Amino acid sequence: MDARPTLLVIAHGSRDPRHAATVSALCARVRSLRPGLRVEVGYLDFNAPRVPRVLERLSAEGVREVVALPLLLTRAFHAKSDIPSVLREATARLPLLTVRQADVLGPSSLLTGALERRLAQAGLRPGDRRSTGVVLASAGSSDPEAIAVIAEIAREWRHTAGWCAVRPAFASASLPRTADAVRELRAEGVGRVAVAPYVIAPGFLPDRIAAGAREARADVLAPVLGAAPELARLLLRRYDRSVADRARGDLAALIA
């Protein structure tokens, strides 16, 4: 059996079939980048298999270590409470299985790289940057930490990429909405406005982002991040960090 921990990607789940299809495509890309690494998917809601069932199956098959990686862009409720609770309850019944929760995906320069890839696919060219304002449209959260992270990503992205402006927007829980952010940029004299969905897979909230972009007549609407190669590399980066942290912890315990 492969000595490396199994990678369990934990997705939220959605009634929209495009969600699970996108997660599957992303995990397939991860497997192609790291042949031999076992990559499984578990869902919190709506889709199967659910996380506890995946862990039970892995334990029954003799797997002893799992890195559980939240397919989340910010550290909000699901990463802080929901997922740890699900993992604790499942592993309490599986004493032979060790599960370590990895960090969420964002923020990362790989994510802004993926956003730029999607904007380029939507028609923006490198020479358009200084005349284009970007709406960084995320799903939204009631967690102040998550909202602050999105605002900081917007500021940093504008600084490093040279966009005319980058304005955060949210599909739920927080303001401004996508349409309002597009209108604000127009009111400030920005000639071209692009909406970059900061979401991984299609679904209800990404559709709301797209509807807001169309309502305010944004010039460019990029696709969701999806199975972008940058995103696949980021999953492996978070996995590797978790494995390395575990190894350092074991070494420290041995020395002590």
PDB file of C-alpha atoms in Angstrom:
ATOM      1  CA  MET A   1       0.000   0.000   0.000  1.00  0.00           C
ATOM      2  CA  ASP A   2       1.196   3.543  -0.809  1.00  0.00           C
ATOM      3  CA  ALA A   3       2.718   5.061   2.342  1.00  0.00           C
ATOM      4  CA  ARG A   4       1.534   8.553   1.473  1.00  0.00           C
ATOM      5  CA  PRO A   5      -1.633   9.787   3.200  1.00  0.00           C
ATOM      6  CA  THR A   6      -4.756   9.686   1.074  1.00  0.00           C
ATOM      7  CA  LEU A   7      -5.990  13.082  -0.073  1.00  0.00           C
ATOM      8  CA  LEU A   8      -9.672  13.595   0.702  1.00  0.00           C
ATOM      9  CA  VAL A   9     -11.058  16.668  -1.038  1.00  0.00           C
ATOM     10  CA  ILE A  10     -14.075  17.960   0.879  1.00  0.00           C
ATOM     11  CA  ALA A  11     -16.572  19.868  -1.272  1.00  0.00           C
ATOM     12  CA  HIS A  12     -19.736  21.553  -0.081  1.00  0.00           C
ATOM     13  CA  GLY A  13     -22.058  19.929  -2.605  1.00  0.00           C
ATOM     14  CA  SER A  14     -24.924  21.360  -4.633  1.00  0.00           C
ATOM     15  CA  ARG A  15     -28.206  20.390  -6.259  1.00  0.00           C
ATOM     16  CA  ASP A  16     -26.690  21.747  -9.469  1.00  0.00           C
ATOM     17  CA  PRO A  17     -25.085  18.792 -11.298  1.00  0.00           C
ATOM     18  CA  ARG A  18     -22.393  21.101 -12.702  1.00  0.00           C
ATOM     19  CA  HIS A  19     -20.935  21.382  -9.205  1.00  0.00           C
ATOM     20  CA  ALA A  20     -20.052  17.705  -8.755  1.00  0.00           C
ATOM     21  CA  ALA A  21     -18.885  17.460 -12.366  1.00  0.00           C
ATOM     22  CA  THR A  22     -16.477  20.346 -11.808  1.00  0.00           C
ATOM     23  CA  VAL A  23     -15.142  18.858  -8.566  1.00  0.00           C
ATOM     24  CA  SER A  24     -14.582  15.539 -10.345  1.00  0.00           C
ATOM     25  CA  ALA A  25     -12.721  17.252 -13.190  1.00  0.00           C
ATOM     26  CA  LEU A  26     -10.527  19.147 -10.733  1.00  0.00           C
ATOM     27  CA  CYS A  27      -9.638  15.977  -8.830  1.00  0.00           C
ATOM     28  CA  ALA A  28      -8.844  14.206 -12.095  1.00  0.00           C
ATOM     29  CA  ARG A  29      -6.374  16.989 -12.885  1.00  0.00           C
ATOM     30  CA  VAL A  30      -4.813  16.609  -9.429  1.00  0.00           C
ATOM     31  CA  ARG A  31      -4.358  12.869 -10.043  1.00  0.00           C
ATOM     32  CA  SER A  32      -2.717  13.582 -13.384  1.00  0.00           C
ATOM     33  CA  LEU A  33      -0.222  15.909 -11.683  1.00  0.00           C
ATOM     34  CA  ARG A  34       0.623  13.401  -8.931  1.00  0.00           C
ATOM     35  CA  PRO A  35       0.337   9.870 -10.339  1.00  0.00           C
ATOM     36  CA  GLY A  36      -0.033   7.277  -7.624  1.00  0.00           C
ATOM     37  CA  LEU A  37      -1.503   9.626  -5.044  1.00  0.00           C
ATOM     38  CA  ARG A  38      -4.911   8.412  -3.956  1.00  0.00           C
ATOM     39  CA  VAL A  39      -7.410  11.261  -4.287  1.00  0.00           C
ATOM     40  CA  GLU A  40     -10.965  10.842  -2.996  1.00  0.00           C
ATOM     41  CA  VAL A  41     -13.906  13.254  -2.866  1.00  0.00           C
ATOM     42  CA  GLY A  42     -16.452  13.646  -0.086  1.00  0.00           C
ATOM     43  CA  TYR A  43     -19.364  16.082   0.163  1.00  0.00           C
ATOM     44  CA  LEU A  44     -20.895  17.893   3.111  1.00  0.00           C
ATOM     45  CA  ASP A  45     -24.369  18.102   1.601  1.00  0.00           C
ATOM     46  CA  PHE A  46     -26.542  17.358  -1.443  1.00  0.00           C
ATOM     47  CA  ASN A  47     -24.119  15.006  -3.224  1.00  0.00           C
ATOM     48  CA  ALA A  48     -22.755  11.538  -2.532  1.00  0.00           C
ATOM     49  CA  PRO A  49     -20.587  10.184  -1.149  1.00  0.00           C
ATOM     50  CA  ARG A  50     -20.756  12.131   2.093  1.00  0.00           C
ATOM     51  CA  VAL A  51     -17.544  12.634   4.044  1.00  0.00           C
ATOM     52  CA  PRO A  52     -18.271  10.090   6.836  1.00  0.00           C
ATOM     53  CA  ARG A  53     -19.030   7.330   4.298  1.00  0.00           C
ATOM     54  CA  VAL A  54     -15.754   7.975   2.465  1.00  0.00           C
ATOM     55  CA  LEU A  55     -13.764   7.808   5.698  1.00  0.00           C
ATOM     56  CA  GLU A  56     -15.497   4.575   6.726  1.00  0.00           C
ATOM     57  CA  ARG A  57     -14.658   3.001   3.370  1.00  0.00           C
ATOM     58  CA  LEU A  58     -11.044   4.135   3.507  1.00  0.00           C
ATOM     59  CA  SER A  59     -10.623   2.737   7.007  1.00  0.00           C
ATOM     60  CA  ALA A  60     -12.175  -0.573   5.960  1.00  0.00           C
ATOM     61  CA  GLU A  61      -9.711  -0.758   3.060  1.00  0.00           C
ATOM     62  CA  GLY A  62      -6.746  -0.380   5.394  1.00  0.00           C
ATOM     63  CA  VAL A  63      -5.961   3.306   4.891  1.00  0.00           C
ATOM     64  CA  ARG A  64      -4.451   4.733   8.068  1.00  0.00           C
ATOM     65  CA  GLU A  65      -3.740   8.384   7.232  1.00  0.00           C
ATOM     66  CA  VAL A  66      -5.890  10.970   5.454  1.00  0.00           C
ATOM     67  CA  VAL A  67      -5.334  14.618   4.647  1.00  0.00           C
ATOM     68  CA  ALA A  68      -8.771  16.250   4.511  1.00  0.00           C
ATOM     69  CA  LEU A  69      -8.568  19.305   2.280  1.00  0.00           C
ATOM     70  CA  PRO A  70     -11.509  21.740   2.288  1.00  0.00           C
ATOM     71  CA  LEU A  71     -12.341  22.890  -1.232  1.00  0.00           C
ATOM     72  CA  LEU A  72     -12.865  26.403   0.102  1.00  0.00           C
ATOM     73  CA  LEU A  73     -11.345  29.738  -0.838  1.00  0.00           C
ATOM     74  CA  THR A  74     -11.707  31.422   2.554  1.00  0.00           C
ATOM     75  CA  ARG A  75     -11.565  30.297   6.154  1.00  0.00           C
ATOM     76  CA  ALA A  76     -15.164  30.846   7.206  1.00  0.00           C
ATOM     77  CA  PHE A  77     -17.860  28.764   8.945  1.00  0.00           C
ATOM     78  CA  HIS A  78     -17.405  25.549   6.982  1.00  0.00           C
ATOM     79  CA  ALA A  79     -13.646  25.456   7.553  1.00  0.00           C
ATOM     80  CA  LYS A  80     -13.788  26.588  11.186  1.00  0.00           C
ATOM     81  CA  SER A  81     -16.784  24.618  12.441  1.00  0.00           C
ATOM     82  CA  ASP A  82     -18.651  22.441   9.963  1.00  0.00           C
ATOM     83  CA  ILE A  83     -15.795  20.357   8.600  1.00  0.00           C
ATOM     84  CA  PRO A  84     -13.935  19.882  11.927  1.00  0.00           C
ATOM     85  CA  SER A  85     -17.195  18.694  13.488  1.00  0.00           C
ATOM     86  CA  VAL A  86     -17.864  16.192  10.703  1.00  0.00           C
ATOM     87  CA  LEU A  87     -14.290  14.891  10.889  1.00  0.00           C
ATOM     88  CA  ARG A  88     -14.359  14.562  14.701  1.00  0.00           C
ATOM     89  CA  GLU A  89     -17.620  12.638  14.672  1.00  0.00           C
ATOM     90  CA  ALA A  90     -16.473  10.318  11.896  1.00  0.00           C
ATOM     91  CA  THR A  91     -13.010   9.575  13.292  1.00  0.00           C
ATOM     92  CA  ALA A  92     -14.395   8.908  16.787  1.00  0.00           C
ATOM     93  CA  ARG A  93     -15.882   5.748  15.263  1.00  0.00           C
ATOM     94  CA  LEU A  94     -12.696   4.908  13.328  1.00  0.00           C
ATOM     95  CA  PRO A  95      -9.863   4.583  15.880  1.00  0.00           C
ATOM     96  CA  LEU A  96      -7.358   3.212  13.346  1.00  0.00           C
ATOM     97  CA  LEU A  97      -7.711   6.206  11.029  1.00  0.00           C
ATOM     98  CA  THR A  98      -5.784   9.467  11.500  1.00  0.00           C
ATOM     99  CA  VAL A  99      -7.257  12.494   9.714  1.00  0.00           C
ATOM    100  CA  ARG A 100      -5.513  15.847   9.450  1.00  0.00           C
ATOM    101  CA  GLN A 101      -7.427  18.872   8.138  1.00  0.00           C
ATOM    102  CA  ALA A 102      -5.390  20.939   5.674  1.00  0.00           C
ATOM    103  CA  ASP A 103      -5.617  24.694   5.199  1.00  0.00           C
ATOM    104  CA  VAL A 104      -8.202  26.269   2.925  1.00  0.00           C
ATOM    105  CA  LEU A 105      -7.015  27.240  -0.533  1.00  0.00           C
ATOM    106  CA  GLY A 106      -6.952  31.006  -0.312  1.00  0.00           C
ATOM    107  CA  PRO A 107      -5.369  33.406  -0.408  1.00  0.00           C
ATOM    108  CA  SER A 108      -2.743  32.397  -2.949  1.00  0.00           C
ATOM    109  CA  SER A 109      -1.038  33.842  -5.994  1.00  0.00           C
ATOM    110  CA  LEU A 110      -2.086  30.653  -7.793  1.00  0.00           C
ATOM    111  CA  LEU A 111      -5.715  31.681  -7.339  1.00  0.00           C
ATOM    112  CA  THR A 112      -5.174  35.134  -8.803  1.00  0.00           C
ATOM    113  CA  GLY A 113      -3.297  33.422 -11.621  1.00  0.00           C
ATOM    114  CA  ALA A 114      -6.352  31.262 -12.241  1.00  0.00           C
ATOM    115  CA  LEU A 115      -8.582  34.352 -12.179  1.00  0.00           C
ATOM    116  CA  GLU A 116      -6.387  35.987 -14.808  1.00  0.00           C
ATOM    117  CA  ARG A 117      -6.532  32.825 -16.918  1.00  0.00           C
ATOM    118  CA  ARG A 118     -10.332  32.953 -16.857  1.00  0.00           C
ATOM    119  CA  LEU A 119     -10.406  36.666 -17.692  1.00  0.00           C
ATOM    120  CA  ALA A 120      -8.113  36.039 -20.652  1.00  0.00           C
ATOM    121  CA  GLN A 121     -10.415  33.254 -21.807  1.00  0.00           C
ATOM    122  CA  ALA A 122     -13.291  35.738 -21.610  1.00  0.00           C
ATOM    123  CA  GLY A 123     -11.463  38.074 -23.994  1.00  0.00           C
ATOM    124  CA  LEU A 124      -9.288  40.436 -21.936  1.00  0.00           C
ATOM    125  CA  ARG A 125      -5.769  41.065 -23.239  1.00  0.00           C
ATOM    126  CA  PRO A 126      -2.679  42.104 -21.253  1.00  0.00           C
ATOM    127  CA  GLY A 127      -2.891  45.612 -22.723  1.00  0.00           C
ATOM    128  CA  ASP A 128      -6.399  46.042 -21.301  1.00  0.00           C
ATOM    129  CA  ARG A 129      -5.318  46.020 -17.675  1.00  0.00           C
ATOM    130  CA  ARG A 130      -4.812  49.727 -17.047  1.00  0.00           C
ATOM    131  CA  SER A 131      -8.187  50.635 -18.527  1.00  0.00           C
ATOM    132  CA  THR A 132     -10.157  47.788 -16.917  1.00  0.00           C
ATOM    133  CA  GLY A 133     -11.757  47.644 -13.497  1.00  0.00           C
ATOM    134  CA  VAL A 134     -12.354  44.176 -12.090  1.00  0.00           C
ATOM    135  CA  VAL A 135     -15.132  43.091  -9.767  1.00  0.00           C
ATOM    136  CA  LEU A 136     -13.816  40.250  -7.619  1.00  0.00           C
ATOM    137  CA  ALA A 137     -17.116  38.491  -6.965  1.00  0.00           C
ATOM    138  CA  SER A 138     -17.142  35.874  -4.218  1.00  0.00           C
ATOM    139  CA  ALA A 139     -19.944  33.805  -2.722  1.00  0.00           C
ATOM    140  CA  GLY A 140     -20.034  35.931   0.435  1.00  0.00           C
ATOM    141  CA  SER A 141     -19.898  35.173   4.141  1.00  0.00           C
ATOM    142  CA  SER A 142     -21.108  36.488   7.477  1.00  0.00           C
ATOM    143  CA  ASP A 143     -17.598  35.890   8.866  1.00  0.00           C
ATOM    144  CA  PRO A 144     -15.708  39.211   9.162  1.00  0.00           C
ATOM    145  CA  GLU A 145     -12.366  37.432   8.739  1.00  0.00           C
ATOM    146  CA  ALA A 146     -13.430  35.973   5.386  1.00  0.00           C
ATOM    147  CA  ILE A 147     -14.731  39.341   4.164  1.00  0.00           C
ATOM    148  CA  ALA A 148     -11.503  41.060   5.190  1.00  0.00           C
ATOM    149  CA  VAL A 149      -9.479  38.462   3.281  1.00  0.00           C
ATOM    150  CA  ILE A 150     -11.455  39.101   0.087  1.00  0.00           C
ATOM    151  CA  ALA A 151     -10.899  42.853   0.440  1.00  0.00           C
ATOM    152  CA  GLU A 152      -7.166  42.323   0.941  1.00  0.00           C
ATOM    153  CA  ILE A 153      -6.974  40.019  -2.100  1.00  0.00           C
ATOM    154  CA  ALA A 154      -8.641  42.747  -4.167  1.00  0.00           C
ATOM    155  CA  ARG A 155      -6.144  45.379  -2.979  1.00  0.00           C
ATOM    156  CA  GLU A 156      -3.127  43.132  -3.544  1.00  0.00           C
ATOM    157  CA  TRP A 157      -4.323  41.962  -6.964  1.00  0.00           C
ATOM    158  CA  ARG A 158      -4.748  45.530  -8.162  1.00  0.00           C
ATOM    159  CA  HIS A 159      -1.273  46.400  -6.928  1.00  0.00           C
ATOM    160  CA  THR A 160       0.521  43.412  -8.446  1.00  0.00           C
ATOM    161  CA  ALA A 161      -1.415  43.033 -11.713  1.00  0.00           C
ATOM    162  CA  GLY A 162      -1.897  46.670 -12.680  1.00  0.00           C
ATOM    163  CA  TRP A 163      -5.677  46.696 -13.081  1.00  0.00           C
ATOM    164  CA  CYS A 164      -7.316  50.118 -13.116  1.00  0.00           C
ATOM    165  CA  ALA A 165      -9.300  49.021 -10.042  1.00  0.00           C
ATOM    166  CA  VAL A 166     -10.329  45.832  -8.267  1.00  0.00           C
ATOM    167  CA  ARG A 167     -13.525  45.952  -6.251  1.00  0.00           C
ATOM    168  CA  PRO A 168     -14.779  43.092  -4.025  1.00  0.00           C
ATOM    169  CA  ALA A 169     -18.414  42.014  -4.287  1.00  0.00           C
ATOM    170  CA  PHE A 170     -20.510  39.243  -2.761  1.00  0.00           C
ATOM    171  CA  ALA A 171     -23.380  37.044  -3.891  1.00  0.00           C
ATOM    172  CA  SER A 172     -24.803  36.651  -0.378  1.00  0.00           C
ATOM    173  CA  ALA A 173     -24.474  37.716   3.276  1.00  0.00           C
ATOM    174  CA  SER A 174     -22.328  40.796   2.551  1.00  0.00           C
ATOM    175  CA  LEU A 175     -22.363  43.930   0.431  1.00  0.00           C
ATOM    176  CA  PRO A 176     -21.866  45.186  -2.202  1.00  0.00           C
ATOM    177  CA  ARG A 177     -23.568  42.869  -4.668  1.00  0.00           C
ATOM    178  CA  THR A 178     -21.974  42.269  -8.051  1.00  0.00           C
ATOM    179  CA  ALA A 179     -24.272  44.629  -9.963  1.00  0.00           C
ATOM    180  CA  ASP A 180     -23.684  47.445  -7.451  1.00  0.00           C
ATOM    181  CA  ALA A 181     -19.901  47.041  -7.671  1.00  0.00           C
ATOM    182  CA  VAL A 182     -20.057  47.214 -11.475  1.00  0.00           C
ATOM    183  CA  ARG A 183     -22.147  50.393 -11.283  1.00  0.00           C
ATOM    184  CA  GLU A 184     -19.778  51.954  -8.737  1.00  0.00           C
ATOM    185  CA  LEU A 185     -16.832  51.428 -11.061  1.00  0.00           C
ATOM    186  CA  ARG A 186     -18.800  52.953 -13.942  1.00  0.00           C
ATOM    187  CA  ALA A 187     -19.679  55.947 -11.757  1.00  0.00           C
ATOM    188  CA  GLU A 188     -15.979  56.418 -11.018  1.00  0.00           C
ATOM    189  CA  GLY A 189     -15.259  56.707 -14.727  1.00  0.00           C
ATOM    190  CA  VAL A 190     -13.870  53.225 -15.397  1.00  0.00           C
ATOM    191  CA  GLY A 191     -14.466  52.540 -19.063  1.00  0.00           C
ATOM    192  CA  ARG A 192     -14.286  48.742 -19.121  1.00  0.00           C
ATOM    193  CA  VAL A 193     -15.552  46.552 -16.271  1.00  0.00           C
ATOM    194  CA  ALA A 194     -14.888  42.823 -15.938  1.00  0.00           C
ATOM    195  CA  VAL A 195     -16.440  40.460 -13.417  1.00  0.00           C
ATOM    196  CA  ALA A 196     -14.169  37.687 -12.125  1.00  0.00           C
ATOM    197  CA  PRO A 197     -16.102  35.074 -10.103  1.00  0.00           C
ATOM    198  CA  TYR A 198     -13.971  34.014  -7.146  1.00  0.00           C
ATOM    199  CA  VAL A 199     -15.766  30.683  -6.879  1.00  0.00           C
ATOM    200  CA  ILE A 200     -14.702  27.182  -7.800  1.00  0.00           C
ATOM    201  CA  ALA A 201     -17.751  25.476  -9.261  1.00  0.00           C
ATOM    202  CA  PRO A 202     -21.046  26.493 -10.867  1.00  0.00           C
ATOM    203  CA  GLY A 203     -24.184  26.630  -8.757  1.00  0.00           C
ATOM    204  CA  PHE A 204     -26.787  28.938  -7.256  1.00  0.00           C
ATOM    205  CA  LEU A 205     -24.462  31.688  -5.982  1.00  0.00           C
ATOM    206  CA  PRO A 206     -22.215  31.733  -9.072  1.00  0.00           C
ATOM    207  CA  ASP A 207     -25.378  32.053 -11.155  1.00  0.00           C
ATOM    208  CA  ARG A 208     -26.354  35.030  -8.986  1.00  0.00           C
ATOM    209  CA  ILE A 209     -22.952  36.598  -9.680  1.00  0.00           C
ATOM    210  CA  ALA A 210     -23.446  36.111 -13.420  1.00  0.00           C
ATOM    211  CA  ALA A 211     -26.953  37.578 -13.242  1.00  0.00           C
ATOM    212  CA  GLY A 212     -25.607  40.661 -11.455  1.00  0.00           C
ATOM    213  CA  ALA A 213     -22.918  41.104 -14.095  1.00  0.00           C
ATOM    214  CA  ARG A 214     -25.510  40.945 -16.867  1.00  0.00           C
ATOM    215  CA  GLU A 215     -27.926  43.234 -15.014  1.00  0.00           C
ATOM    216  CA  ALA A 216     -25.277  45.969 -14.683  1.00  0.00           C
ATOM    217  CA  ARG A 217     -23.992  45.312 -18.225  1.00  0.00           C
ATOM    218  CA  ALA A 218     -20.440  44.403 -17.332  1.00  0.00           C
ATOM    219  CA  ASP A 219     -18.236  44.279 -20.417  1.00  0.00           C
ATOM    220  CA  VAL A 220     -16.636  40.951 -19.519  1.00  0.00           C
ATOM    221  CA  LEU A 221     -17.840  38.013 -17.420  1.00  0.00           C
ATOM    222  CA  ALA A 222     -15.228  35.351 -16.738  1.00  0.00           C
ATOM    223  CA  PRO A 223     -16.085  31.698 -16.071  1.00  0.00           C
ATOM    224  CA  VAL A 224     -15.748  30.204 -12.594  1.00  0.00           C
ATOM    225  CA  LEU A 225     -12.311  28.897 -11.598  1.00  0.00           C
ATOM    226  CA  GLY A 226     -13.310  25.290 -12.247  1.00  0.00           C
ATOM    227  CA  ALA A 227     -10.581  22.746 -12.938  1.00  0.00           C
ATOM    228  CA  ALA A 228      -7.927  25.378 -13.682  1.00  0.00           C
ATOM    229  CA  PRO A 229      -4.390  23.949 -13.588  1.00  0.00           C
ATOM    230  CA  GLU A 230      -3.391  26.572 -11.006  1.00  0.00           C
ATOM    231  CA  LEU A 231      -6.141  25.304  -8.713  1.00  0.00           C
ATOM    232  CA  ALA A 232      -4.988  21.698  -9.064  1.00  0.00           C
ATOM    233  CA  ARG A 233      -1.426  22.709  -8.211  1.00  0.00           C
ATOM    234  CA  LEU A 234      -2.717  24.618  -5.194  1.00  0.00           C
ATOM    235  CA  LEU A 235      -4.527  21.548  -3.863  1.00  0.00           C
ATOM    236  CA  LEU A 236      -1.253  19.633  -4.009  1.00  0.00           C
ATOM    237  CA  ARG A 237       0.592  22.514  -2.342  1.00  0.00           C
ATOM    238  CA  ARG A 238      -1.849  22.454   0.579  1.00  0.00           C
ATOM    239  CA  TYR A 239      -1.599  18.653   0.758  1.00  0.00           C
ATOM    240  CA  ASP A 240       2.202  18.750   0.800  1.00  0.00           C
ATOM    241  CA  ARG A 241       2.228  21.406   3.516  1.00  0.00           C
ATOM    242  CA  SER A 242      -0.079  19.321   5.693  1.00  0.00           C
ATOM    243  CA  VAL A 243       2.088  16.227   5.242  1.00  0.00           C
ATOM    244  CA  ALA A 244       5.241  18.227   6.026  1.00  0.00           C
ATOM    245  CA  ASP A 245       3.643  19.754   9.143  1.00  0.00           C
ATOM    246  CA  ARG A 246       2.723  16.285  10.360  1.00  0.00           C
ATOM    247  CA  ALA A 247       6.283  15.033   9.781  1.00  0.00           C
ATOM    248  CA  ARG A 248       7.751  17.991  11.691  1.00  0.00           C
ATOM    249  CA  GLY A 249       5.339  17.359  14.546  1.00  0.00           C
ATOM    250  CA  ASP A 250       6.308  13.691  14.706  1.00  0.00           C
ATOM    251  CA  LEU A 251      10.005  14.603  14.714  1.00  0.00           C
ATOM    252  CA  ALA A 252       9.524  17.149  17.494  1.00  0.00           C
ATOM    253  CA  ALA A 253       7.672  14.557  19.577  1.00  0.00           C
ATOM    254  CA  LEU A 254      10.470  12.045  18.990  1.00  0.00           C
ATOM    255  CA  ILE A 255      13.167  14.533  20.036  1.00  0.00           C
ATOM    256  CA  ALA A 256      11.217  15.519  23.136  1.00  0.00           C
TER     257      ALA A 256
END
